[in-house]
Amino acid sequence: MPRTPVGPLELLAVDHLLGDEERAIQATVRKVVDERVRPNIAQWFEEATIPRELAREFGALGLLGMHFDGYGCAGTNAVSYGLACMELEAGDSGVRSLVSVQGSLAMYSIYRWGSEEQKQEWLPRMAAGELVGCFGLTEPDFGSNPGGMRTRARRDGDEWVLDGTKMWITNGSIADVAIVWARTEDGFGGFIVPTDTPGFSAPKITSKLSLRASVTSELVLESVRLPAGARLPEVHSLRGPLSCLDEARFGIVFGSLGAARDCLETAIAYSREREVFDRPIAGFQLTQKKLADMALELQKGFLLALHLGRLKDAGRLEARQVSLGKLNNVREAIAIARECRTILGANGVTLEYPVLRHANNLESVLTYEGTSEVHTLVIGQALTGVGAFS
Ligand code: FAD
């Protein structure tokens, strides 16, 4: 090959838009992913497992709840958190999900809506990865419409009693603590549920074809009794869980691009090596068109993510803007992953290369934290002032 090719995110030199500390954090996470995730991820994916000790390792690096202040959290800016998600997801969406659910969903629920006592009790050990958390909102019959949830919390003297079933809960079976959202007399409430509480169980969901390097579970709550202080005191509506989902979606806006970048880098390298009709397929115009189109979308997605990150750091990010970012970047990431798969031909369907693993993972990313259809409706409502949800 005549010239060293330029990386798909280097064409626009977007790196120059980052500060020194942001670049340093990104480089650190990339190195950890190269050393700890890449050599093992195919096996984890095949065996449908993820080592629990990763939580402690990520905790030691300050990746859990990394953009929160105090309580053992690293207190970085939001862009740095986004860049960390991007590098983690370049390894695997399941690995990024472990960090997102721990930080943006379970820890953020307590950080944003908990009492000072609850924060002191739970957050430092969760930030260190000593305790793993999960976030139970979705139910078997209520995913896109959590307002219909059937899980109930009723007051019985000094205690709360929870009954219900949650579905598709990341980290459920490995969690020490579950944040469970339930219907209450005064609306909706969030509850901190230690997973060894009698009546709580979390059977693992098996046979997933996506996000295999991530534990997904059902949560079953049968007369789970909790002390009065288990309720998050600062929220009585769906604003609680929805604010947490916004946090996690922000990570996905960046994260999904990591998966796409990994696919594109793989496809470019492969196209330079693979010879068909006596020449590298990188030399065919059809291949170059695919690569050029994908590099364009990847860079546009990064500029969008960075813009949203800067808005977040300025305290000006709105939920509908996060919807825009999630809709665009996950949609483009999955399209890139699938197109890269075509460049790899038959080799693309194996676990030897990351592309179909990423594409399969992105099917879940497209669906969780609000499906692409739901985010489309959020944008439609913002544009027209008319809700089309029901
Ligand atoms: P449904 O709500 O049944 O939707 C089915 C289809 O109908 C979708 O295409 C949807 O977009 C479409 N649809 C729904 N309403 C409308 C409408 N008004 N107009 C047009 N189309 C519509 N949940 C948690 O609480 N915690 C977790 O940790 C978690 N982790 C997950 C991990 C994985 C691997 C997966 C796959 C899911 C996870 N989820 C989790 C659940 C996820 O958030 C839900 O799957 C998601 O909200 C969609 O709900 P659903 O699957 O019930 O689909």
Tab-separated table of C-alpha atoms and ligand atoms in Angstrom:
chain	number	residue	atom	x	y	z
A	1	MET	CA	0.000	0.000	0.000
A	2	PRO	CA	1.444	3.347	-1.028
A	3	ARG	CA	0.481	5.605	1.887
A	4	THR	CA	-0.369	5.284	5.542
A	5	PRO	CA	-4.133	5.768	5.573
A	6	VAL	CA	-5.722	8.320	7.798
A	7	GLY	CA	-8.017	7.026	10.577
A	8	PRO	CA	-11.771	7.426	10.056
A	9	LEU	CA	-12.024	10.014	12.836
A	10	GLU	CA	-8.811	11.774	11.839
A	11	LEU	CA	-10.028	13.086	8.473
A	12	LEU	CA	-11.625	16.121	10.098
A	13	ALA	CA	-9.028	16.321	12.863
A	14	VAL	CA	-11.861	16.308	15.412
A	15	ASP	CA	-9.261	15.494	18.026
A	16	HIS	CA	-8.321	19.173	18.039
A	17	LEU	CA	-11.697	19.990	19.503
A	18	LEU	CA	-10.778	18.150	22.705
A	19	GLY	CA	-8.856	19.469	25.690
A	20	ASP	CA	-5.674	17.852	27.018
A	21	GLU	CA	-7.416	16.209	29.943
A	22	GLU	CA	-10.188	14.856	27.708
A	23	ARG	CA	-7.620	13.389	25.333
A	24	ALA	CA	-5.675	11.856	28.224
A	25	ILE	CA	-8.792	10.190	29.668
A	26	GLN	CA	-9.731	8.854	26.243
A	27	ALA	CA	-6.234	7.427	25.733
A	28	THR	CA	-6.265	5.763	29.161
A	29	VAL	CA	-9.599	4.051	28.552
A	30	ARG	CA	-8.538	2.997	25.062
A	31	LYS	CA	-5.444	1.331	26.513
A	32	VAL	CA	-7.470	-0.493	29.157
A	33	VAL	CA	-9.877	-1.732	26.503
A	34	ASP	CA	-6.982	-2.871	24.303
A	35	GLU	CA	-5.392	-4.794	27.162
A	36	ARG	CA	-8.344	-6.064	29.142
A	37	VAL	CA	-11.301	-6.321	26.766
A	38	ARG	CA	-10.082	-6.963	23.222
A	39	PRO	CA	-8.127	-10.163	23.952
A	40	ASN	CA	-11.110	-11.705	25.781
A	41	ILE	CA	-14.276	-10.266	24.326
A	42	ALA	CA	-14.941	-12.932	21.682
A	43	GLN	CA	-14.832	-15.602	24.388
A	44	TRP	CA	-17.052	-13.618	26.767
A	45	PHE	CA	-19.520	-13.035	23.947
A	46	GLU	CA	-19.518	-16.703	22.959
A	47	GLU	CA	-19.920	-17.868	26.559
A	48	ALA	CA	-22.502	-15.138	27.255
A	49	THR	CA	-20.664	-13.871	30.294
A	50	ILE	CA	-18.847	-10.843	31.624
A	51	PRO	CA	-16.402	-11.029	34.532
A	52	ARG	CA	-17.830	-9.324	37.594
A	53	GLU	CA	-14.374	-8.196	38.661
A	54	LEU	CA	-14.417	-5.754	35.736
A	55	ALA	CA	-16.594	-3.549	37.958
A	56	ARG	CA	-13.802	-3.240	40.538
A	57	GLU	CA	-11.202	-2.668	37.837
A	58	PHE	CA	-13.292	0.086	36.243
A	59	GLY	CA	-14.010	1.476	39.693
A	60	ALA	CA	-10.295	1.715	40.448
A	61	LEU	CA	-9.892	3.699	37.218
A	62	GLY	CA	-12.638	6.124	38.249
A	63	LEU	CA	-14.995	5.117	35.417
A	64	LEU	CA	-18.093	4.475	37.564
A	65	GLY	CA	-20.205	7.596	38.008
A	66	MET	CA	-17.159	9.385	36.667
A	67	HIS	CA	-18.801	12.758	35.964
A	68	PHE	CA	-20.446	13.049	39.396
A	69	ASP	CA	-18.876	15.111	42.166
A	70	GLY	CA	-18.019	13.724	45.601
A	71	TYR	CA	-18.842	10.318	47.105
A	72	GLY	CA	-15.690	8.778	45.629
A	73	CYS	CA	-16.593	9.769	42.048
A	74	ALA	CA	-13.973	11.190	39.679
A	75	GLY	CA	-15.823	14.442	38.926
A	76	THR	CA	-14.767	14.732	35.265
A	77	ASN	CA	-16.725	16.747	32.734
A	78	ALA	CA	-19.481	15.176	30.653
A	79	VAL	CA	-17.440	15.107	27.443
A	80	SER	CA	-14.791	12.985	29.173
A	81	TYR	CA	-17.497	10.588	30.302
A	82	GLY	CA	-18.775	10.416	26.721
A	83	LEU	CA	-15.284	9.707	25.393
A	84	ALA	CA	-14.835	6.945	27.967
A	85	CYS	CA	-18.124	5.398	26.796
A	86	MET	CA	-16.907	5.593	23.213
A	87	GLU	CA	-13.708	3.717	24.013
A	88	LEU	CA	-15.516	1.129	26.142
A	89	GLU	CA	-18.033	0.483	23.385
A	90	ALA	CA	-15.242	0.189	20.816
A	91	GLY	CA	-14.465	-2.885	22.918
A	92	ASP	CA	-18.068	-4.053	23.253
A	93	SER	CA	-21.491	-2.533	23.916
A	94	GLY	CA	-21.935	-4.996	26.795
A	95	VAL	CA	-18.857	-3.641	28.537
A	96	ARG	CA	-20.083	-0.074	28.080
A	97	SER	CA	-23.504	-1.160	29.363
A	98	LEU	CA	-21.939	-2.393	32.602
A	99	VAL	CA	-20.506	1.074	33.180
A	100	SER	CA	-23.610	2.962	31.976
A	101	VAL	CA	-26.032	1.017	34.128
A	102	GLN	CA	-23.826	1.284	37.183
A	103	GLY	CA	-23.121	5.006	36.804
A	104	SER	CA	-25.856	6.662	34.795
A	105	LEU	CA	-28.786	4.552	35.966
A	106	ALA	CA	-28.218	2.997	39.398
A	107	MET	CA	-25.800	5.538	40.909
A	108	TYR	CA	-27.456	8.543	39.260
A	109	SER	CA	-30.851	7.538	40.732
A	110	ILE	CA	-29.344	7.886	44.196
A	111	TYR	CA	-27.110	10.855	43.333
A	112	ARG	CA	-29.999	12.874	41.878
A	113	TRP	CA	-32.986	11.723	43.920
A	114	GLY	CA	-31.574	10.187	47.107
A	115	SER	CA	-31.130	11.589	50.622
A	116	GLU	CA	-27.694	12.572	51.899
A	117	GLU	CA	-27.733	9.466	54.087
A	118	GLN	CA	-28.504	7.212	51.096
A	119	LYS	CA	-25.741	8.840	49.061
A	120	GLN	CA	-23.190	8.298	51.831
A	121	GLU	CA	-24.291	4.732	52.315
A	122	TRP	CA	-24.280	3.551	48.697
A	123	LEU	CA	-22.362	5.785	46.305
A	124	PRO	CA	-18.734	5.391	47.494
A	125	ARG	CA	-18.882	1.581	47.327
A	126	MET	CA	-20.653	1.701	43.956
A	127	ALA	CA	-18.078	4.167	42.597
A	128	ALA	CA	-15.347	1.741	43.689
A	129	GLY	CA	-17.128	-1.165	41.990
A	130	GLU	CA	-17.376	-3.008	45.320
A	131	LEU	CA	-21.124	-3.070	44.846
A	132	VAL	CA	-22.806	-3.622	41.479
A	133	GLY	CA	-26.130	-1.913	40.828
A	134	CYS	CA	-29.002	-2.470	38.426
A	135	PHE	CA	-31.990	-0.361	37.394
A	136	GLY	CA	-35.439	-1.934	37.179
A	137	LEU	CA	-37.932	0.059	35.156
A	138	THR	CA	-39.093	-2.107	32.215
A	139	GLU	CA	-41.752	-4.767	32.801
A	140	PRO	CA	-42.823	-7.671	30.593
A	141	ASP	CA	-45.805	-5.657	29.291
A	142	PHE	CA	-44.458	-2.119	29.680
A	143	GLY	CA	-41.257	-1.068	27.936
A	144	SER	CA	-41.831	2.030	25.806
A	145	ASN	CA	-44.678	3.031	28.091
A	146	PRO	CA	-43.338	2.721	31.645
A	147	GLY	CA	-46.310	4.733	32.942
A	148	GLY	CA	-48.382	1.553	32.687
A	149	MET	CA	-46.158	-0.368	35.107
A	150	ARG	CA	-47.813	-2.847	37.464
A	151	THR	CA	-45.115	-3.161	40.106
A	152	ARG	CA	-46.538	-1.673	43.294
A	153	ALA	CA	-45.103	-0.398	46.532
A	154	ARG	CA	-47.522	-0.134	49.432
A	155	ARG	CA	-46.872	1.279	52.840
A	156	ASP	CA	-47.298	-1.094	55.789
A	157	GLY	CA	-46.522	0.721	59.037
A	158	ASP	CA	-42.843	1.663	58.972
A	159	GLU	CA	-42.153	-0.500	55.962
A	160	TRP	CA	-42.669	-0.617	52.224
A	161	VAL	CA	-43.844	-3.824	50.573
A	162	LEU	CA	-42.992	-4.305	46.891
A	163	ASP	CA	-44.650	-6.735	44.488
A	164	GLY	CA	-44.107	-7.070	40.759
A	165	THR	CA	-41.866	-8.219	37.937
A	166	LYS	CA	-39.255	-6.316	35.989
A	167	MET	CA	-37.847	-7.545	32.667
A	168	TRP	CA	-34.664	-7.088	30.618
A	169	ILE	CA	-32.652	-5.710	33.521
A	170	THR	CA	-28.927	-5.304	32.819
A	171	ASN	CA	-26.649	-6.573	35.632
A	172	GLY	CA	-29.746	-7.966	37.434
A	173	SER	CA	-28.329	-11.363	38.467
A	174	ILE	CA	-24.925	-9.973	39.476
A	175	ALA	CA	-26.216	-6.897	41.295
A	176	ASP	CA	-25.856	-6.234	45.012
A	177	VAL	CA	-28.406	-3.467	44.875
A	178	ALA	CA	-31.368	-2.828	42.586
A	179	ILE	CA	-33.073	0.496	42.012
A	180	VAL	CA	-36.682	-0.558	41.502
A	181	TRP	CA	-39.331	1.839	40.191
A	182	ALA	CA	-42.850	1.146	41.375
A	183	ARG	CA	-46.325	2.615	41.432
A	184	THR	CA	-47.187	4.202	44.777
A	185	GLU	CA	-50.232	5.914	46.281
A	186	ASP	CA	-48.754	9.311	45.467
A	187	GLY	CA	-47.514	8.477	41.955
A	188	PHE	CA	-44.277	6.590	41.297
A	189	GLY	CA	-41.337	5.914	43.553
A	190	GLY	CA	-37.766	4.660	43.334
A	191	PHE	CA	-36.613	2.116	45.923
A	192	ILE	CA	-33.141	0.967	46.901
A	193	VAL	CA	-33.432	-2.800	47.177
A	194	PRO	CA	-30.489	-4.857	48.492
A	195	THR	CA	-30.672	-7.980	46.348
A	196	ASP	CA	-30.376	-10.310	49.362
A	197	THR	CA	-33.725	-9.049	50.698
A	198	PRO	CA	-36.160	-11.986	51.177
A	199	GLY	CA	-38.662	-12.187	48.314
A	200	PHE	CA	-36.238	-10.745	45.727
A	201	SER	CA	-34.844	-12.936	42.955
A	202	ALA	CA	-33.198	-12.209	39.600
A	203	PRO	CA	-33.253	-15.123	37.150
A	204	LYS	CA	-30.922	-14.647	34.185
A	205	ILE	CA	-32.393	-14.313	30.698
A	206	THR	CA	-30.641	-16.758	28.379
A	207	SER	CA	-30.468	-17.315	24.601
A	208	LYS	CA	-29.779	-13.664	23.753
A	209	LEU	CA	-28.260	-13.058	20.313
A	210	SER	CA	-27.256	-9.505	21.214
A	211	LEU	CA	-25.290	-7.964	24.061
A	212	ARG	CA	-24.127	-11.427	25.066
A	213	ALA	CA	-21.208	-10.062	27.099
A	214	SER	CA	-23.699	-8.505	29.486
A	215	VAL	CA	-25.950	-10.091	32.079
A	216	THR	CA	-29.664	-9.455	31.475
A	217	SER	CA	-32.245	-10.599	33.997
A	218	GLU	CA	-35.787	-10.644	35.191
A	219	LEU	CA	-36.391	-9.138	38.653
A	220	VAL	CA	-39.080	-10.866	40.687
A	221	LEU	CA	-40.382	-9.075	43.772
A	222	GLU	CA	-42.660	-11.113	46.013
A	223	SER	CA	-43.686	-9.199	49.121
A	224	VAL	CA	-40.258	-7.621	49.399
A	225	ARG	CA	-40.213	-5.697	52.697
A	226	LEU	CA	-38.042	-2.607	52.947
A	227	PRO	CA	-37.537	-0.011	55.672
A	228	ALA	CA	-39.186	3.394	55.145
A	229	GLY	CA	-35.763	4.871	54.358
A	230	ALA	CA	-35.394	2.706	51.251
A	231	ARG	CA	-37.455	5.093	49.151
A	232	LEU	CA	-35.660	7.840	47.214
A	233	PRO	CA	-37.247	10.849	48.907
A	234	GLU	CA	-36.880	13.475	46.216
A	235	VAL	CA	-39.095	12.099	43.457
A	236	HIS	CA	-42.721	11.013	43.161
A	237	SER	CA	-43.190	10.812	39.415
A	238	LEU	CA	-41.772	9.283	36.255
A	239	ARG	CA	-39.460	12.277	36.079
A	240	GLY	CA	-37.205	10.166	38.309
A	241	PRO	CA	-36.489	7.248	35.980
A	242	LEU	CA	-36.688	9.422	32.858
A	243	SER	CA	-33.925	11.708	34.159
A	244	CYS	CA	-31.722	8.648	34.676
A	245	LEU	CA	-32.461	7.393	31.165
A	246	ASP	CA	-31.341	10.753	29.788
A	247	GLU	CA	-28.005	10.322	31.542
A	248	ALA	CA	-27.539	6.860	30.067
A	249	ARG	CA	-28.637	7.974	26.596
A	250	PHE	CA	-25.965	10.633	26.660
A	251	GLY	CA	-23.341	7.914	27.100
A	252	ILE	CA	-24.863	5.985	24.198
A	253	VAL	CA	-24.627	9.016	21.883
A	254	PHE	CA	-20.838	8.706	22.196
A	255	GLY	CA	-20.653	4.986	22.894
A	256	SER	CA	-22.385	3.810	19.732
A	257	LEU	CA	-19.753	5.674	17.699
A	258	GLY	CA	-17.061	3.613	19.394
A	259	ALA	CA	-18.623	0.406	18.082
A	260	ALA	CA	-18.945	1.986	14.621
A	261	ARG	CA	-15.342	3.199	14.632
A	262	ASP	CA	-14.083	-0.254	15.566
A	263	CYS	CA	-16.051	-1.779	12.684
A	264	LEU	CA	-14.776	0.797	10.208
A	265	GLU	CA	-11.154	0.458	11.274
A	266	THR	CA	-11.502	-3.305	10.962
A	267	ALA	CA	-13.076	-3.035	7.507
A	268	ILE	CA	-10.431	-0.605	6.244
A	269	ALA	CA	-7.586	-2.827	7.452
A	270	TYR	CA	-9.268	-5.887	5.975
A	271	SER	CA	-9.887	-4.198	2.630
A	272	ARG	CA	-6.188	-3.364	2.321
A	273	GLU	CA	-5.160	-6.980	2.952
A	274	ARG	CA	-7.859	-8.962	1.207
A	275	GLU	CA	-7.128	-9.633	-2.465
A	276	VAL	CA	-9.910	-10.556	-4.886
A	277	PHE	CA	-9.490	-10.576	-8.687
A	278	ASP	CA	-5.754	-10.176	-7.966
A	279	ARG	CA	-5.995	-6.852	-6.160
A	280	PRO	CA	-6.865	-5.569	-2.710
A	281	ILE	CA	-10.581	-4.866	-2.405
A	282	ALA	CA	-9.598	-1.432	-1.006
A	283	GLY	CA	-8.756	-0.553	-4.613
A	284	PHE	CA	-12.299	-1.090	-5.885
A	285	GLN	CA	-14.396	2.047	-6.210
A	286	LEU	CA	-17.461	0.370	-4.706
A	287	THR	CA	-15.479	-0.451	-1.572
A	288	GLN	CA	-14.123	3.084	-1.366
A	289	LYS	CA	-17.607	4.542	-1.671
A	290	LYS	CA	-18.759	2.401	1.240
A	291	LEU	CA	-15.759	3.465	3.331
A	292	ALA	CA	-16.072	7.153	2.449
A	293	ASP	CA	-19.815	7.239	3.251
A	294	MET	CA	-19.253	5.497	6.559
A	295	ALA	CA	-16.375	7.796	7.545
A	296	LEU	CA	-18.608	10.795	6.789
A	297	GLU	CA	-21.402	9.551	9.033
A	298	LEU	CA	-18.968	8.642	11.791
A	299	GLN	CA	-17.467	12.117	11.828
A	300	LYS	CA	-20.837	13.856	11.645
A	301	GLY	CA	-21.980	11.707	14.543
A	302	PHE	CA	-18.923	12.653	16.554
A	303	LEU	CA	-19.464	16.362	15.957
A	304	LEU	CA	-23.064	15.929	17.108
A	305	ALA	CA	-21.975	14.027	20.214
A	306	LEU	CA	-19.362	16.610	21.072
A	307	HIS	CA	-21.847	19.444	20.610
A	308	LEU	CA	-24.285	17.722	22.983
A	309	GLY	CA	-21.441	17.106	25.432
A	310	ARG	CA	-20.476	20.771	25.422
A	311	LEU	CA	-24.135	21.716	25.995
A	312	LYS	CA	-24.280	19.273	28.899
A	313	ASP	CA	-21.148	20.716	30.450
A	314	ALA	CA	-22.693	24.161	30.113
A	315	GLY	CA	-25.830	22.889	31.911
A	316	ARG	CA	-27.973	23.509	28.829
A	317	LEU	CA	-28.649	20.054	27.426
A	318	GLU	CA	-32.341	19.238	26.915
A	319	ALA	CA	-33.910	15.788	26.784
A	320	ARG	CA	-35.079	16.191	23.186
A	321	GLN	CA	-31.530	17.035	22.121
A	322	VAL	CA	-30.348	13.785	23.678
A	323	SER	CA	-33.111	12.011	21.723
A	324	LEU	CA	-31.739	13.537	18.543
A	325	GLY	CA	-28.239	12.309	19.326
A	326	LYS	CA	-29.323	8.830	20.333
A	327	LEU	CA	-31.569	8.401	17.305
A	328	ASN	CA	-28.940	9.537	14.823
A	329	ASN	CA	-25.830	7.975	16.252
A	330	VAL	CA	-27.225	4.527	17.016
A	331	ARG	CA	-29.008	4.382	13.660
A	332	GLU	CA	-25.812	5.310	11.824
A	333	ALA	CA	-23.674	3.018	13.972
A	334	ILE	CA	-25.775	-0.029	13.187
A	335	ALA	CA	-25.810	0.860	9.483
A	336	ILE	CA	-22.012	1.179	9.549
A	337	ALA	CA	-21.601	-2.132	11.376
A	338	ARG	CA	-23.750	-3.925	8.813
A	339	GLU	CA	-22.006	-2.302	5.831
A	340	CYS	CA	-18.603	-3.206	7.274
A	341	ARG	CA	-19.782	-6.769	7.553
A	342	THR	CA	-20.301	-6.850	3.774
A	343	ILE	CA	-16.701	-5.740	3.216
A	344	LEU	CA	-15.466	-8.665	5.284
A	345	GLY	CA	-17.507	-11.138	3.239
A	346	ALA	CA	-17.860	-14.514	4.909
A	347	ASN	CA	-15.188	-13.665	7.470
A	348	GLY	CA	-17.543	-10.963	8.667
A	349	VAL	CA	-19.975	-13.452	10.146
A	350	THR	CA	-17.430	-14.940	12.551
A	351	LEU	CA	-16.317	-13.921	16.027
A	352	GLU	CA	-12.767	-13.667	14.729
A	353	TYR	CA	-13.679	-10.132	13.652
A	354	PRO	CA	-15.735	-7.719	15.743
A	355	VAL	CA	-18.187	-6.403	13.151
A	356	LEU	CA	-21.167	-8.743	13.425
A	357	ARG	CA	-20.751	-8.833	17.220
A	358	HIS	CA	-21.005	-5.033	17.228
A	359	ALA	CA	-23.942	-5.080	14.795
A	360	ASN	CA	-25.794	-7.607	16.946
A	361	ASN	CA	-25.060	-5.607	20.095
A	362	LEU	CA	-26.343	-2.444	18.485
A	363	GLU	CA	-29.730	-4.113	17.979
A	364	SER	CA	-30.154	-3.883	21.764
A	365	VAL	CA	-28.719	-0.379	21.891
A	366	LEU	CA	-31.262	0.658	19.253
A	367	THR	CA	-34.037	-0.637	21.524
A	368	TYR	CA	-32.988	0.172	25.074
A	369	GLU	CA	-32.978	3.636	26.649
A	370	GLY	CA	-35.900	4.504	24.372
A	371	THR	CA	-36.387	2.828	21.004
A	372	SER	CA	-35.551	4.725	17.822
A	373	GLU	CA	-39.302	5.048	17.203
A	374	VAL	CA	-39.862	6.670	20.603
A	375	HIS	CA	-37.008	9.155	20.001
A	376	THR	CA	-38.482	9.932	16.577
A	377	LEU	CA	-41.769	10.764	18.300
A	378	VAL	CA	-39.971	12.995	20.815
A	379	ILE	CA	-38.453	14.960	17.935
A	380	GLY	CA	-41.771	15.000	16.075
A	381	GLN	CA	-43.471	16.438	19.127
A	382	ALA	CA	-40.774	19.088	19.509
A	383	LEU	CA	-41.200	20.109	15.863
A	384	THR	CA	-44.992	20.122	15.701
A	385	GLY	CA	-46.132	20.613	19.262
A	386	VAL	CA	-48.349	17.558	18.753
A	387	GLY	CA	-47.729	14.338	20.675
A	388	ALA	CA	-48.162	11.125	18.647
A	389	PHE	CA	-47.281	8.608	21.354
A	390	SER	CA	-50.738	7.181	21.888
B	1	FAD	P1	-42.221	-2.293	23.183
B	1	FAD	O1	-42.473	-1.119	24.053
B	1	FAD	O2	-43.179	-3.443	23.242
B	1	FAD	O3	-42.113	-1.800	21.676
B	1	FAD	C1	-42.156	-2.707	20.573
B	1	FAD	C2	-42.048	-1.884	19.277
B	1	FAD	O4	-43.150	-0.973	19.211
B	1	FAD	C3	-40.789	-1.033	19.241
B	1	FAD	O5	-40.310	-0.969	17.915
B	1	FAD	C4	-41.283	0.336	19.657
B	1	FAD	O6	-40.494	1.399	19.183
B	1	FAD	C5	-42.657	0.345	19.017
B	1	FAD	N1	-43.525	1.328	19.655
B	1	FAD	C6	-43.903	1.383	20.960
B	1	FAD	N2	-44.703	2.440	21.173
B	1	FAD	C7	-44.818	3.074	19.978
B	1	FAD	C8	-45.508	4.233	19.538
B	1	FAD	N3	-46.220	4.984	20.368
B	1	FAD	N4	-45.410	4.558	18.229
B	1	FAD	C9	-44.666	3.842	17.371
B	1	FAD	N5	-43.999	2.735	17.716
B	1	FAD	C10	-44.063	2.354	19.005
B	1	FAD	N6	-34.835	-1.889	30.909
B	1	FAD	C11	-34.592	-1.480	32.191
B	1	FAD	O7	-35.481	-0.964	32.880
B	1	FAD	N7	-33.346	-1.637	32.748
B	1	FAD	C12	-32.313	-2.200	32.069
B	1	FAD	O8	-31.206	-2.315	32.612
B	1	FAD	C13	-32.551	-2.649	30.720
B	1	FAD	N8	-31.570	-3.301	30.027
B	1	FAD	C14	-31.863	-3.848	28.801
B	1	FAD	C15	-30.912	-4.671	28.160
B	1	FAD	C16	-31.211	-5.269	26.955
B	1	FAD	C17	-30.207	-6.188	26.312
B	1	FAD	C18	-32.452	-5.014	26.322
B	1	FAD	C19	-32.763	-5.630	24.987
B	1	FAD	C20	-33.385	-4.217	26.938
B	1	FAD	C21	-33.123	-3.646	28.196
B	1	FAD	N9	-34.089	-2.910	28.878
B	1	FAD	C22	-33.854	-2.467	30.168
B	1	FAD	C23	-35.441	-2.774	28.336
B	1	FAD	C24	-35.592	-1.722	27.258
B	1	FAD	O9	-35.487	-0.442	27.818
B	1	FAD	C25	-36.936	-1.971	26.558
B	1	FAD	O10	-36.781	-3.153	25.814
B	1	FAD	C26	-37.353	-0.820	25.663
B	1	FAD	O11	-37.786	0.273	26.437
B	1	FAD	C27	-38.484	-1.213	24.693
B	1	FAD	O12	-39.517	-1.837	25.373
B	1	FAD	P2	-40.101	-3.235	24.812
B	1	FAD	O13	-38.990	-4.158	24.542
B	1	FAD	O14	-41.165	-3.643	25.764
B	1	FAD	O15	-40.743	-2.860	23.420
